[in-house]
């Protein structure tokens, strides 16, 4: 099969490389010439474990190519997949400008039967609008008689940054939202190397599944964060509560880690978009506004906890470990860690930060007055407190004796509870996590 993949962000590049590694002939297209040139040289433009190696072997086997020239590669395509960004507008609504521009272009160049797969996360009804735009563009280009041979299929993506390729190759399910069987059979064939249940639905249901999945996971996180806050009042430990409820198969153990809340390019955007979609359809989705509010409050609460313990931060040296929105990525979009680091800095703290992967991205958004330390221990050197904001496994591996000796005051505030099970008191640390027993806030 021949696949043209438009958009080389996390979803587009991982999907392109994933299909190429399964033997599909893939042409990855992007308007960004510099990015395509890097990809062509075998460089992945972001940190994603395993993706570089898989891309290299797909390039060596000749299954993947990178180009800015859509017109040149679309001719042989059985499937044209679109994975361009749908960033939030100020209203929370998804911005579909890039998606529609691509649809117009695809229509202008298509001159044969093809299936258009939309991987971008889009509001319900958008896939049909994409089909309409492609057909209009085809008609304008003199291919009007072929428009009935063009089908649009919604195939939402569920991969996570940090485990993107594994998630692509071993998904829990493949959702195929199509109008007719021919289209869903072609998409099923495209996925033939992937062993997972197929969920064949209407286009609208597939579009909704994506938002519902992300909104539900975000709800789980806000729920456990509420439990954590209550746990501090009643003297319970949220980790035990999460374990105790998570073993119930109806609840499930995943996404029950309390902390400073969710971030990233997906949950905040998709929960807001679903809330906006609800409103636009005359429905008040009450739960979603609470999920968003709880998530925002979680950062605020953690920040206040630091102030409560340390008092004024003016001139105090604070070390920050972790800036990425989660571990195994260099992505800082909507990162709770970046937000808290900015609050600490704005409160007059003298900040030294360290993240294993996200330093370059963080430099673009944090003040020039923030010190970017080469190692975790360097960041903590001379610090009055250490604030942990991303759950990188390497933070558990440092020598806590060395850390204690490097710091002036022994305070650790852990926004991810990732050091909570270590015996830090042994080294003389004072430790605060989230929801780990009685705390008056
Ligand atoms: C998320 C979904 O998990 C994917 O299924 C989906 O495909 C993707 O969005 C998307 O829509 O493209 P991702 O944003 O990469 O993936 O990251 P997650 O692993 O879901 O984490 C999101 C945030 O929630 C992170 O800030 C993480 O630290 C936080 N989180 C996660 C918690 O605070 N607690 C948890 O128990 C789990």
PDB file of C-alpha atoms in Angstrom, residues 228-330:
ATOM      1  CA  UNK A 228      -5.297  13.921  47.287  1.00  0.00           C
ATOM      2  CA  UNK A 229      -6.405  17.345  48.524  1.00  0.00           C
ATOM      3  CA  UNK A 230      -9.022  15.774  50.754  1.00  0.00           C
ATOM      4  CA  UNK A 231      -6.485  13.196  51.926  1.00  0.00           C
ATOM      5  CA  UNK A 232      -4.372  16.050  53.307  1.00  0.00           C
ATOM      6  CA  UNK A 233      -7.322  17.190  55.398  1.00  0.00           C
ATOM      7  CA  UNK A 234      -8.257  13.787  56.767  1.00  0.00           C
ATOM      8  CA  UNK A 235      -4.771  12.324  57.079  1.00  0.00           C
ATOM      9  CA  UNK A 236      -4.999   9.665  54.338  1.00  0.00           C
ATOM     10  CA  UNK A 237      -2.327   8.761  51.765  1.00  0.00           C
ATOM     11  CA  UNK A 238      -3.513   9.213  48.182  1.00  0.00           C
ATOM     12  CA  UNK A 239      -1.098   6.552  46.894  1.00  0.00           C
ATOM     13  CA  UNK A 240      -2.779   3.920  49.059  1.00  0.00           C
ATOM     14  CA  UNK A 241      -6.205   5.179  48.060  1.00  0.00           C
ATOM     15  CA  UNK A 242      -5.247   5.040  44.349  1.00  0.00           C
ATOM     16  CA  UNK A 243      -3.909   1.512  44.791  1.00  0.00           C
ATOM     17  CA  UNK A 244      -6.973   0.463  46.719  1.00  0.00           C
ATOM     18  CA  UNK A 245      -9.429   1.718  44.129  1.00  0.00           C
ATOM     19  CA  UNK A 246      -7.267   0.956  41.082  1.00  0.00           C
ATOM     20  CA  UNK A 247      -7.320  -2.788  41.718  1.00  0.00           C
ATOM     21  CA  UNK A 248     -11.045  -2.671  41.082  1.00  0.00           C
ATOM     22  CA  UNK A 249     -11.129  -3.588  37.381  1.00  0.00           C
ATOM     23  CA  UNK A 250     -14.070  -1.290  36.820  1.00  0.00           C
ATOM     24  CA  UNK A 251     -11.854   1.631  37.863  1.00  0.00           C
ATOM     25  CA  UNK A 252      -8.427   0.506  36.642  1.00  0.00           C
ATOM     26  CA  UNK A 253      -5.056   1.443  38.097  1.00  0.00           C
ATOM     27  CA  UNK A 254      -3.811   3.808  35.355  1.00  0.00           C
ATOM     28  CA  UNK A 255      -3.989   7.598  35.437  1.00  0.00           C
ATOM     29  CA  UNK A 256      -4.464   7.737  39.176  1.00  0.00           C
ATOM     30  CA  UNK A 257      -1.200   9.495  40.014  1.00  0.00           C
ATOM     31  CA  UNK A 258      -1.902  12.607  42.007  1.00  0.00           C
ATOM     32  CA  UNK A 259       0.334  15.630  41.610  1.00  0.00           C
ATOM     33  CA  UNK A 260       0.380  19.071  40.046  1.00  0.00           C
ATOM     34  CA  UNK A 261      -2.097  18.127  37.334  1.00  0.00           C
ATOM     35  CA  UNK A 262      -2.045  17.301  33.673  1.00  0.00           C
ATOM     36  CA  UNK A 263      -0.378  19.325  30.931  1.00  0.00           C
ATOM     37  CA  UNK A 264       0.856  18.719  27.408  1.00  0.00           C
ATOM     38  CA  UNK A 265      -0.448  19.508  23.969  1.00  0.00           C
ATOM     39  CA  UNK A 266      -3.499  17.252  24.222  1.00  0.00           C
ATOM     40  CA  UNK A 267      -5.450  17.070  27.484  1.00  0.00           C
ATOM     41  CA  UNK A 268      -5.752  20.812  28.159  1.00  0.00           C
ATOM     42  CA  UNK A 269      -6.641  21.501  24.518  1.00  0.00           C
ATOM     43  CA  UNK A 270      -9.030  18.590  24.058  1.00  0.00           C
ATOM     44  CA  UNK A 271     -10.914  19.025  27.327  1.00  0.00           C
ATOM     45  CA  UNK A 272     -11.466  22.716  26.504  1.00  0.00           C
ATOM     46  CA  UNK A 273     -12.478  21.841  22.943  1.00  0.00           C
ATOM     47  CA  UNK A 274     -15.029  19.291  24.164  1.00  0.00           C
ATOM     48  CA  UNK A 275     -16.436  21.839  26.569  1.00  0.00           C
ATOM     49  CA  UNK A 276     -16.639  24.301  23.691  1.00  0.00           C
ATOM     50  CA  UNK A 277     -18.267  21.717  21.384  1.00  0.00           C
ATOM     51  CA  UNK A 278     -20.845  21.016  24.103  1.00  0.00           C
ATOM     52  CA  UNK A 279     -21.650  24.698  24.480  1.00  0.00           C
ATOM     53  CA  UNK A 280     -21.911  25.175  20.724  1.00  0.00           C
ATOM     54  CA  UNK A 281     -24.443  22.344  20.690  1.00  0.00           C
ATOM     55  CA  UNK A 282     -26.520  23.839  23.469  1.00  0.00           C
ATOM     56  CA  UNK A 283     -25.341  21.460  26.159  1.00  0.00           C
ATOM     57  CA  UNK A 284     -23.621  22.343  29.437  1.00  0.00           C
ATOM     58  CA  UNK A 285     -21.069  19.620  30.155  1.00  0.00           C
ATOM     59  CA  UNK A 286     -20.751  20.419  33.854  1.00  0.00           C
ATOM     60  CA  UNK A 287     -18.123  17.853  34.666  1.00  0.00           C
ATOM     61  CA  UNK A 288     -15.602  19.261  32.196  1.00  0.00           C
ATOM     62  CA  UNK A 289     -15.482  22.729  33.680  1.00  0.00           C
ATOM     63  CA  UNK A 290     -14.795  21.180  37.077  1.00  0.00           C
ATOM     64  CA  UNK A 291     -12.037  18.998  35.606  1.00  0.00           C
ATOM     65  CA  UNK A 292     -10.359  22.090  34.141  1.00  0.00           C
ATOM     66  CA  UNK A 293     -10.802  24.121  37.330  1.00  0.00           C
ATOM     67  CA  UNK A 294      -9.406  21.368  39.530  1.00  0.00           C
ATOM     68  CA  UNK A 295      -6.425  21.009  37.209  1.00  0.00           C
ATOM     69  CA  UNK A 296      -5.628  24.728  37.337  1.00  0.00           C
ATOM     70  CA  UNK A 297      -6.107  24.847  41.090  1.00  0.00           C
ATOM     71  CA  UNK A 298      -3.729  21.940  41.590  1.00  0.00           C
ATOM     72  CA  UNK A 299      -0.731  23.989  40.445  1.00  0.00           C
ATOM     73  CA  UNK A 300      -1.831  26.913  42.555  1.00  0.00           C
ATOM     74  CA  UNK A 301      -2.196  24.720  45.659  1.00  0.00           C
ATOM     75  CA  UNK A 302       1.246  23.232  45.254  1.00  0.00           C
ATOM     76  CA  UNK A 303       2.803  26.650  44.784  1.00  0.00           C
ATOM     77  CA  UNK A 304       1.031  27.901  47.901  1.00  0.00           C
ATOM     78  CA  UNK A 305       2.341  24.928  49.844  1.00  0.00           C
ATOM     79  CA  UNK A 306       5.891  26.014  49.034  1.00  0.00           C
ATOM     80  CA  UNK A 307       5.134  29.583  50.144  1.00  0.00           C
ATOM     81  CA  UNK A 308       3.441  28.332  53.300  1.00  0.00           C
ATOM     82  CA  UNK A 309       6.548  26.411  54.322  1.00  0.00           C
ATOM     83  CA  UNK A 310       9.249  28.808  53.132  1.00  0.00           C
ATOM     84  CA  UNK A 311       7.604  32.206  53.582  1.00  0.00           C
ATOM     85  CA  UNK A 312       8.829  34.927  51.243  1.00  0.00           C
ATOM     86  CA  UNK A 313      10.805  33.597  48.287  1.00  0.00           C
ATOM     87  CA  UNK A 314      12.587  36.873  47.650  1.00  0.00           C
ATOM     88  CA  UNK A 315      16.262  36.144  47.148  1.00  0.00           C
ATOM     89  CA  UNK A 316      15.864  32.486  48.182  1.00  0.00           C
ATOM     90  CA  UNK A 317      17.672  30.021  45.967  1.00  0.00           C
ATOM     91  CA  UNK A 318      15.255  27.386  44.681  1.00  0.00           C
ATOM     92  CA  UNK A 319      16.217  24.398  42.561  1.00  0.00           C
ATOM     93  CA  UNK A 320      13.703  23.020  40.072  1.00  0.00           C
ATOM     94  CA  UNK A 321      13.984  19.476  38.749  1.00  0.00           C
ATOM     95  CA  UNK A 322      11.816  18.781  35.715  1.00  0.00           C
ATOM     96  CA  UNK A 323      10.232  21.174  33.234  1.00  0.00           C
ATOM     97  CA  UNK A 324       8.759  18.853  30.580  1.00  0.00           C
ATOM     98  CA  UNK A 325       5.008  18.245  30.909  1.00  0.00           C
ATOM     99  CA  UNK A 326       5.885  14.648  31.767  1.00  0.00           C
ATOM    100  CA  UNK A 327       8.955  12.441  31.648  1.00  0.00           C
ATOM    101  CA  UNK A 328      10.414  10.868  28.465  1.00  0.00           C
ATOM    102  CA  UNK A 329       9.704  13.964  26.412  1.00  0.00           C
ATOM    103  CA  UNK A 330      11.251  17.374  25.777  1.00  0.00           C
TER     104      UNK A 330
END
